[in-house]
Coordinates of C-alpha atoms in Angstrom, one line a residue:
M1 CA 0.0 0.0 0.0
A2 CA 2.9 2.4 0.7
Q3 CA 4.0 2.0 -2.9
R4 CA 0.6 2.8 -4.2
A5 CA 0.3 5.9 -2.0
H6 CA 3.7 7.0 -3.2
L7 CA 2.6 6.8 -6.9
G8 CA 0.7 10.1 -6.4
K9 CA -1.6 11.8 -8.8
I10 CA -3.0 9.7 -11.7
V11 CA -4.4 11.5 -14.8
F12 CA -6.9 9.8 -17.0
I13 CA -7.5 10.8 -20.6
G14 CA -10.5 9.3 -22.4
A15 CA -13.2 8.6 -19.8
G16 CA -15.6 7.1 -22.3
Q17 CA -17.4 3.7 -22.5
M18 CA -14.3 1.8 -21.3
G19 CA -12.5 4.6 -19.6
F20 CA -15.2 5.8 -17.2
P21 CA -15.4 2.5 -15.3
M22 CA -11.6 2.6 -15.0
V23 CA -11.9 6.0 -13.4
E24 CA -14.5 4.7 -11.0
R25 CA -12.4 1.7 -10.0
L26 CA -9.3 4.0 -9.4
V27 CA -11.4 6.3 -7.2
S28 CA -12.7 3.3 -5.3
A29 CA -9.1 2.1 -4.8
A30 CA -8.3 5.4 -3.1
R31 CA -6.2 6.8 -5.9
A32 CA -6.0 10.5 -6.5
V33 CA -7.5 10.8 -10.0
T34 CA -7.8 13.8 -12.3
V35 CA -9.7 13.4 -15.5
H36 CA -9.1 15.4 -18.7
A37 CA -12.4 15.7 -20.7
R38 CA -13.5 18.2 -23.3
R39 CA -17.2 17.7 -22.7
A40 CA -18.8 19.2 -19.6
E41 CA -21.1 16.3 -19.0
V42 CA -18.2 13.9 -18.9
R43 CA -16.4 16.1 -16.4
E44 CA -19.5 16.3 -14.3
A45 CA -19.9 12.6 -14.2
C46 CA -16.3 12.1 -13.2
V47 CA -16.5 14.6 -10.4
A48 CA -19.7 12.9 -9.2
A49 CA -17.7 9.6 -9.1
G50 CA -15.1 11.3 -6.9
A51 CA -12.4 12.4 -9.3
D52 CA -11.2 15.9 -10.1
A53 CA -11.8 17.0 -13.7
T54 CA -10.5 19.7 -16.1
A55 CA -10.8 20.7 -19.8
D56 CA -7.2 21.9 -19.8
L57 CA -4.9 19.1 -20.9
L58 CA -1.6 20.6 -19.8
E59 CA -3.1 21.6 -16.5
A60 CA -4.3 18.0 -16.0
V61 CA -0.9 16.3 -16.6
A62 CA 1.2 18.8 -14.6
G63 CA 2.5 17.1 -11.5
A64 CA 1.1 13.7 -12.4
A65 CA 3.0 10.6 -11.5
A66 CA 1.1 8.6 -14.1
V67 CA -1.0 9.5 -17.2
A68 CA -3.4 6.8 -18.5
V69 CA -4.9 7.2 -22.0
C70 CA -7.9 5.3 -23.2
V71 CA -8.9 6.9 -26.5
Y72 CA -10.3 5.1 -29.6
S73 CA -7.5 5.1 -32.1
D74 CA -3.8 5.6 -32.7
A75 CA -4.5 8.8 -34.6
Q76 CA -6.4 10.3 -31.6
L77 CA -3.6 9.2 -29.2
L78 CA -0.9 10.8 -31.3
D79 CA -2.8 14.0 -31.8
L80 CA -3.3 14.4 -28.0
A81 CA 0.3 13.5 -27.2
L82 CA 2.2 15.2 -30.0
G83 CA -0.1 17.8 -31.3
E84 CA 0.1 21.5 -30.4
D85 CA 0.2 21.7 -26.6
G86 CA 0.3 17.8 -26.5
F87 CA 0.3 16.2 -23.1
L88 CA 3.9 14.8 -23.5
T89 CA 5.2 18.4 -23.2
G90 CA 3.4 18.8 -19.9
M91 CA 4.3 15.5 -18.3
D92 CA 6.9 15.6 -15.5
T93 CA 10.3 14.0 -16.0
G94 CA 10.3 10.3 -15.2
S95 CA 6.6 10.0 -15.0
L96 CA 4.6 7.0 -16.4
L97 CA 2.5 7.0 -19.6
L98 CA 0.1 4.1 -19.7
I99 CA -1.5 3.4 -23.1
H100 CA -4.8 1.6 -23.0
T101 CA -5.6 2.3 -26.6
T102 CA -5.4 -0.8 -28.8
G103 CA -3.2 0.0 -31.8
S104 CA 0.1 -0.4 -33.6
P105 CA 3.3 -1.3 -31.7
A106 CA 4.9 1.5 -33.8
T107 CA 2.8 4.1 -32.0
S108 CA 4.2 3.0 -28.6
H109 CA 7.7 3.3 -30.0
T110 CA 6.9 6.7 -31.5
L111 CA 5.8 8.0 -28.1
A112 CA 8.8 6.4 -26.4
E113 CA 11.1 8.3 -28.8
H114 CA 9.4 11.6 -28.2
G115 CA 9.4 11.0 -24.4
A116 CA 13.0 9.9 -24.2
A117 CA 14.4 13.4 -23.5
K118 CA 12.2 13.6 -20.3
H119 CA 12.9 9.9 -19.4
L120 CA 9.2 9.1 -19.6
R121 CA 8.2 5.6 -18.7
I122 CA 6.1 4.2 -21.5
V123 CA 4.0 1.1 -20.9
E124 CA 1.4 -0.2 -23.3
A125 CA -1.7 -1.7 -21.6
P126 CA -4.4 -2.8 -24.1
V127 CA -7.3 -4.5 -22.4
S128 CA -9.5 -7.4 -23.4
G129 CA -13.0 -7.5 -22.1
S130 CA -16.1 -5.3 -21.7
A131 CA -17.0 -2.2 -19.7
Q132 CA -18.8 -4.6 -17.3
D133 CA -15.5 -6.6 -16.8
I134 CA -13.8 -3.3 -15.9
A135 CA -16.5 -2.4 -13.4
G136 CA -16.1 -5.8 -11.8
G137 CA -12.3 -5.5 -11.7
K138 CA -11.9 -8.5 -14.1
V139 CA -10.7 -7.1 -17.4
T140 CA -7.6 -8.7 -18.9
V141 CA -4.7 -6.2 -19.1
L142 CA -1.7 -6.9 -21.3
L143 CA 1.4 -4.9 -20.4
G144 CA 4.4 -4.2 -22.6
G145 CA 7.5 -2.3 -21.5
D146 CA 10.6 -2.3 -19.3
P147 CA 10.0 -4.6 -16.3
A148 CA 10.6 -1.8 -13.8
D149 CA 8.1 0.4 -15.6
V150 CA 5.6 -2.5 -15.9
E151 CA 5.7 -3.0 -12.1
L152 CA 4.9 0.7 -11.6
A153 CA 2.0 0.3 -14.1
R154 CA 0.6 -2.6 -12.1
H155 CA -0.1 -0.2 -9.2
V156 CA -2.5 1.6 -11.6
V157 CA -4.1 -1.2 -13.5
S158 CA -4.6 -3.5 -10.5
A159 CA -7.6 -1.4 -9.6
Y160 CA -9.5 -2.8 -12.5
G161 CA -7.4 -5.6 -14.2
D162 CA -7.3 -9.3 -13.4
P163 CA -5.4 -11.0 -14.9
V164 CA -2.6 -8.5 -15.5
L165 CA 0.0 -10.1 -17.9
H166 CA 3.4 -8.8 -18.8
L167 CA 4.0 -9.9 -22.5
G168 CA 7.5 -8.5 -22.9
P169 CA 9.2 -5.3 -24.1
L170 CA 7.4 -2.3 -25.7
G171 CA 5.4 -3.5 -28.7
A172 CA 4.7 -7.1 -27.4
A173 CA 1.4 -6.3 -25.7
Q174 CA 0.0 -4.4 -28.7
A175 CA 1.1 -7.2 -31.0
A176 CA -0.6 -9.9 -28.8
K177 CA -3.8 -7.8 -28.5
L178 CA -4.0 -7.3 -32.3
L179 CA -3.6 -11.0 -32.8
N180 CA -6.2 -11.7 -30.2
N181 CA -8.7 -9.4 -32.0
A182 CA -7.8 -10.8 -35.4
L183 CA -8.5 -14.3 -34.0
L184 CA -11.8 -13.1 -32.6
A185 CA -12.7 -11.6 -35.9
A186 CA -11.9 -14.9 -37.7
E187 CA -14.0 -16.9 -35.2
L188 CA -16.9 -14.5 -35.8
Q189 CA -16.5 -15.1 -39.6
L190 CA -16.9 -18.8 -39.1
I191 CA -19.8 -18.4 -36.6
A192 CA -21.5 -16.2 -39.2
E193 CA -21.2 -19.0 -41.7
V194 CA -22.5 -21.5 -39.1
E195 CA -25.5 -19.2 -38.4
R196 CA -26.2 -19.0 -42.2
I197 CA -25.9 -22.8 -42.7
A198 CA -28.1 -23.4 -39.6
G199 CA -30.8 -21.4 -41.3
E200 CA -30.5 -23.5 -44.5
F201 CA -30.9 -26.6 -42.3
H202 CA -34.1 -24.8 -40.9
V203 CA -32.6 -25.0 -37.4
D204 CA -33.6 -22.3 -34.9
W205 CA -30.4 -20.3 -34.4
T206 CA -31.1 -19.5 -30.7
Q207 CA -31.3 -23.2 -30.0
A208 CA -28.4 -24.1 -32.2
A209 CA -26.1 -21.5 -30.6
A210 CA -27.1 -22.8 -27.1
A211 CA -26.4 -26.3 -28.2
I212 CA -23.0 -25.5 -29.7
Q213 CA -22.0 -23.4 -26.6
A214 CA -22.8 -26.5 -24.5
S215 CA -20.7 -28.8 -26.8
S216 CA -17.2 -29.1 -28.0
G217 CA -17.6 -26.2 -30.5
A218 CA -18.0 -23.8 -27.5
S219 CA -15.9 -20.6 -27.5
Q220 CA -15.9 -17.2 -25.9
A221 CA -16.8 -15.7 -29.3
M222 CA -19.8 -18.0 -29.5
G223 CA -20.8 -17.1 -26.0
I224 CA -20.8 -13.4 -26.9
V225 CA -22.9 -14.1 -30.0
Q226 CA -25.3 -16.2 -28.0
S227 CA -25.8 -13.5 -25.4
M228 CA -26.4 -10.9 -28.1
G229 CA -28.7 -13.1 -30.2
S230 CA -26.8 -13.1 -33.5
V231 CA -23.5 -12.3 -35.2
H232 CA -25.2 -9.3 -36.9
A233 CA -26.2 -7.8 -33.5
L234 CA -22.6 -8.2 -32.2
V235 CA -21.1 -6.6 -35.4
E236 CA -23.6 -3.7 -35.2
A237 CA -22.4 -3.0 -31.6
G238 CA -18.7 -3.6 -31.9
G239 CA -17.8 -4.1 -35.5
H240 CA -16.1 -0.7 -35.8
F241 CA -13.5 -1.8 -33.2
L242 CA -12.7 -5.0 -35.1
R243 CA -12.4 -3.1 -38.4
K244 CA -10.0 -0.6 -36.8
D245 CA -7.9 -3.3 -35.2
M246 CA -7.9 -5.5 -38.3
A247 CA -6.6 -2.5 -40.3
A248 CA -3.8 -2.1 -37.7
V249 CA -3.0 -5.9 -38.0
V250 CA -2.8 -5.7 -41.8
E251 CA -0.7 -2.5 -41.7
V252 CA 1.8 -3.8 -39.1
A253 CA 2.1 -7.2 -40.9
G254 CA 2.7 -5.4 -44.2
D255 CA 5.3 -3.2 -42.7
L256 CA 7.2 -6.2 -41.3
G257 CA 6.7 -8.4 -44.3
I258 CA 4.7 -10.9 -42.3
D259 CA 2.3 -13.2 -44.2
L260 CA -1.0 -13.4 -42.2
G261 CA -1.8 -16.6 -44.0
Q262 CA -5.2 -18.1 -43.2
L263 CA -5.8 -15.6 -40.4
G264 CA -5.7 -12.9 -43.0
A265 CA -7.6 -14.9 -45.6
V266 CA -10.5 -15.7 -43.3
N267 CA -11.0 -12.1 -42.4
L268 CA -10.4 -10.9 -45.9
H269 CA -12.8 -13.2 -47.7
G270 CA -15.3 -13.9 -44.8
P271 CA -18.9 -12.7 -44.9
L272 CA -18.3 -9.9 -42.4
R273 CA -15.6 -8.0 -44.3
F274 CA -13.7 -6.6 -41.4
T275 CA -10.7 -6.0 -43.8
D276 CA -10.5 -3.7 -46.7
P277 CA -9.1 -5.9 -49.6
S278 CA -7.3 -2.9 -51.1
A279 CA -5.2 -2.5 -48.0
V280 CA -3.9 -6.0 -47.9
A281 CA -0.3 -6.5 -49.0
P282 CA 0.3 -9.2 -51.6
V283 CA 0.8 -12.5 -50.0
S284 CA 1.4 -16.0 -51.2
T285 CA -1.1 -18.7 -50.0
L286 CA -0.8 -22.3 -51.0
E287 CA -4.6 -22.5 -51.1
D288 CA -4.9 -19.8 -53.8
I289 CA -2.0 -21.1 -55.8
E290 CA -3.5 -24.6 -55.8
A291 CA -6.9 -23.1 -56.9
I292 CA -5.2 -21.5 -59.9
K293 CA -3.5 -24.8 -60.8
Q294 CA -6.8 -26.5 -60.7
L295 CA -8.3 -23.8 -62.9
K296 CA -5.6 -24.4 -65.5
A297 CA -6.0 -28.1 -65.3
R298 CA -9.7 -27.7 -66.1
Y299 CA -8.7 -25.5 -69.0
F300 CA -6.7 -28.3 -70.7
R301 CA -9.3 -31.0 -70.0
L302 CA -12.4 -29.0 -71.1
L303 CA -10.6 -27.7 -74.2
D304 CA -9.5 -31.2 -75.3
T305 CA -12.9 -32.8 -74.5
K306 CA -14.7 -29.9 -76.3
D307 CA -16.9 -29.0 -73.3
W308 CA -17.5 -25.5 -74.5
D309 CA -19.9 -24.4 -71.7
G310 CA -17.6 -25.5 -69.0
F311 CA -14.6 -24.0 -70.9
A312 CA -16.4 -20.6 -71.2
D313 CA -16.8 -20.4 -67.4
L314 CA -13.0 -20.4 -66.9
F315 CA -12.7 -16.8 -68.1
T316 CA -13.7 -13.4 -66.7
E317 CA -16.2 -11.5 -68.7
D318 CA -13.5 -9.0 -69.8
C319 CA -10.8 -11.6 -70.5
E320 CA -8.5 -10.8 -73.4
H321 CA -7.0 -13.6 -75.5
V322 CA -3.8 -13.1 -77.6
L323 CA -3.5 -16.0 -80.0
P324 CA -0.2 -17.5 -81.4
T325 CA -0.6 -16.3 -85.0
A326 CA 2.2 -15.8 -87.5
E327 CA 1.3 -12.1 -87.8
P328 CA 0.6 -9.8 -84.8
R329 CA -3.1 -9.8 -84.0
P330 CA -4.9 -7.7 -81.4
P331 CA -6.5 -9.4 -78.4
V332 CA -9.9 -10.9 -78.9
S333 CA -12.8 -11.3 -76.5
T334 CA -13.9 -14.6 -74.9
S335 CA -16.9 -14.8 -77.2
Q336 CA -14.8 -14.4 -80.3
Y337 CA -12.2 -16.8 -79.0
L338 CA -14.8 -19.4 -78.3
A339 CA -16.3 -19.0 -81.7
D340 CA -12.9 -19.4 -83.4
L341 CA -12.1 -22.5 -81.3
Q342 CA -15.4 -24.2 -82.0
R343 CA -15.0 -23.5 -85.7
T344 CA -11.4 -24.7 -85.9
L345 CA -11.3 -27.6 -83.4
A346 CA -14.8 -29.1 -83.8
D347 CA -13.4 -32.1 -85.7
A348 CA -9.9 -31.9 -84.4
T349 CA -8.1 -34.1 -81.9
T350 CA -6.1 -32.1 -79.4
V351 CA -3.9 -32.8 -76.5
H352 CA -2.8 -29.9 -74.3
H353 CA -0.3 -30.2 -71.4
G354 CA 0.9 -27.5 -69.0
H355 CA 4.0 -27.9 -66.9
M356 CA 6.1 -26.1 -64.2
P357 CA 3.8 -23.2 -63.4
E358 CA 5.2 -20.0 -62.0
I359 CA 2.3 -18.3 -60.1
V360 CA 2.6 -15.0 -58.2
L361 CA -0.2 -13.5 -56.2
T362 CA 0.0 -9.8 -57.0
G363 CA -2.9 -8.9 -54.7
P364 CA -5.6 -10.5 -52.5
D365 CA -7.7 -11.3 -55.6
E366 CA -5.2 -11.1 -58.5
A367 CA -2.3 -13.2 -59.8
T368 CA 0.0 -13.8 -62.7
G369 CA 1.1 -17.2 -64.1
T370 CA 3.6 -18.6 -66.6
W371 CA 3.2 -22.2 -67.8
A372 CA 5.5 -24.3 -70.0
M373 CA 3.2 -25.8 -72.6
F374 CA 3.0 -28.6 -75.1
D375 CA 0.2 -29.3 -77.5
D376 CA -0.5 -32.0 -80.2
V377 CA -3.2 -30.9 -82.7
E378 CA -4.6 -32.8 -85.6
L379 CA -6.7 -30.6 -87.8
R380 CA -9.0 -31.9 -90.5
S381 CA -9.8 -29.6 -93.5
A382 CA -13.1 -29.4 -95.3
S383 CA -11.6 -31.7 -98.0
G384 CA -10.6 -34.3 -95.4
E385 CA -6.9 -33.5 -95.4
I386 CA -5.3 -33.9 -92.0
T387 CA -2.5 -31.7 -90.6
R388 CA -0.7 -32.6 -87.4
L389 CA 1.2 -30.1 -85.4
Q390 CA 3.2 -30.3 -82.1
G391 CA 4.0 -27.1 -80.4
Y392 CA 6.3 -26.1 -77.5
G393 CA 6.3 -22.8 -75.6
H394 CA 4.6 -20.9 -72.8
Y395 CA 1.3 -19.5 -71.6
F396 CA 1.4 -16.0 -70.0
E397 CA -1.7 -15.4 -68.0
T398 CA -3.4 -13.2 -65.4
Y399 CA -6.0 -14.4 -63.0
R400 CA -8.7 -12.8 -60.9
R401 CA -10.9 -14.0 -58.0
C402 CA -14.5 -13.2 -58.9
D403 CA -17.4 -12.2 -56.7
D404 CA -18.5 -15.9 -56.4
G405 CA -15.1 -16.7 -54.9
K406 CA -13.8 -18.6 -57.9
W407 CA -10.5 -17.8 -59.7
R408 CA -10.8 -17.2 -63.4
I409 CA -8.4 -16.4 -66.2
S410 CA -8.5 -12.6 -66.9
S411 CA -6.0 -12.5 -69.8
K412 CA -4.2 -15.1 -71.8
R413 CA -1.3 -15.1 -74.3
N414 CA 0.4 -18.3 -75.5
V415 CA 3.7 -18.2 -77.4
R416 CA 5.1 -21.2 -79.3
L417 CA 8.8 -21.3 -79.4
R418 CA 8.9 -24.3 -81.7
V419 CA 6.3 -26.0 -83.9
D420 CA 6.9 -29.4 -85.6
T421 CA 4.8 -30.6 -88.5
L422 CA 4.2 -34.4 -88.4
P423 CA 2.5 -36.9 -90.6
P424 CA -1.0 -37.9 -89.4
R425 CA -1.2 -40.8 -87.1
A426 CA -2.3 -44.1 -88.6
T427 CA -5.5 -44.0 -86.6
T428 CA -7.3 -40.9 -85.5
L429 CA -9.4 -41.5 -82.4
G430 CA -11.4 -38.2 -82.7
P431 CA -13.0 -36.3 -79.8
A432 CA -13.2 -38.0 -76.5
S433 CA -17.0 -37.7 -76.5
D434 CA -17.1 -40.1 -79.5
R435 CA -15.1 -42.8 -77.7
A436 CA -16.6 -45.6 -75.7

C-alpha cells in the first residue's frame, strides 16, 4: 500500500465507455485521480464519481505521477500526445505513460522516442473485455514495456485488471492484443457461416447457438454471439472496433513483411468483411495457388474434350486472348475466342499439357502465371486433309478472384517457341466424347 500511495496523482484521458469505469475503480481504490475531458457532461460525471476534472490538458498532466490514456485510435492518441500543446510536453520528467488504446506497436515506440528526453516511462496496456468486466475488476490487461516500468504500471491497472499479464518489451502487448482481436474476428467469420448454414438446415439459431456453446464447439466468441442473439447484433455493436484493429494488423504485418496466411484470408474473404481488400499487402497462400493450378487443369481438360460451356466459365467477362498467330493480332474477347475455337477444333483431336507453373499472387484477388506448354493438334480440313502439329512454348496469363469466390483467367497469351509438322497418325481417335 505504501508503494501505491507513493505513486501520487493519476491523470486519466479518455473517460468514455471503457475509460469511465476505470476511473470509478481507481477512485474506489483510493487513488488521487484527475480526468481530462473536453465535454462538460463527462467532467461532471467524473466529479460525481469522486475524481477531479478539467478541460485543460496541460493543467491536467502537470505534476502527475502517471497518465493513463484510453482513446479510440492511434490517430487520436498521437494527436493528443504530440499535437500542439500535446500532453507529452506537460508531463513531469520520469513520469509514467500508460497506453490503454489498442493500436500499432509502432505508436508505442513513437511515443517512447518523443518522451526519451524527459525519461518518460512508456507502458502499453491494451485491455481485453467489456465495460462490465472493468467495473467488476476482471478485465484482462496486457502490459508491454521495461520490467521496472511495468511493475509501476501494475499499481494503476490492478484497480480494474485481473489478470494483468506482462508480455515482454514495448510492442509485445499491442502485437498480442491485435492478434487476439484478429483471431476473434476470424472466429466470428466462421460463426456467421454456421449461423447461415443453420438457417439453411431450418434449425432455430437460438437453440443451435445454445447447443454449440454447451458442446465441443464452444468458445468465448460463440458465448458473446449467443448473449447478443446473432452475429449481426454483435457486429452492429462492436464491428467498428474490429475493423479498426484488423486495419492495424494488416498495416503492421505489411510493414514487417509478415504473411498473415489463413488468419488474414478468413478475415479478408469472410462474410463480415472486417478487412479492406485494397489495404492488404500481396501474400502467397498455397490455397490460392492450388486453386489457380486446378483452374488451368480444367482449362486443358475441357478444351480437349470440347466441353465448351464449362470452358467458357473459366474466363472473366472482360478476359482478353492473344493467339499464337504468324502475324501480330490484337486481343480478342472470350466470345470471339470461343467462336474461333469451335469452328477450328470441332473435328480436331487435341492434347494440351501445361508444366512447371510460376504463379505469383499480386494482390488479394489477382495473380499472374507462366506455364511451360506442349500441344499436339490434328486438324481436318473441309476436304478431309489432315494436318498434325506439335508445339512447345509458354502460356502467359493473369487471374482474378471473382465475386463468387472462384479464380478465373483474366488474360491469356500463348507463345510457341517451336512448332513441328508431323504426318498424321495411322488411326485418329477423334474427340473423347465419341469414344466408348
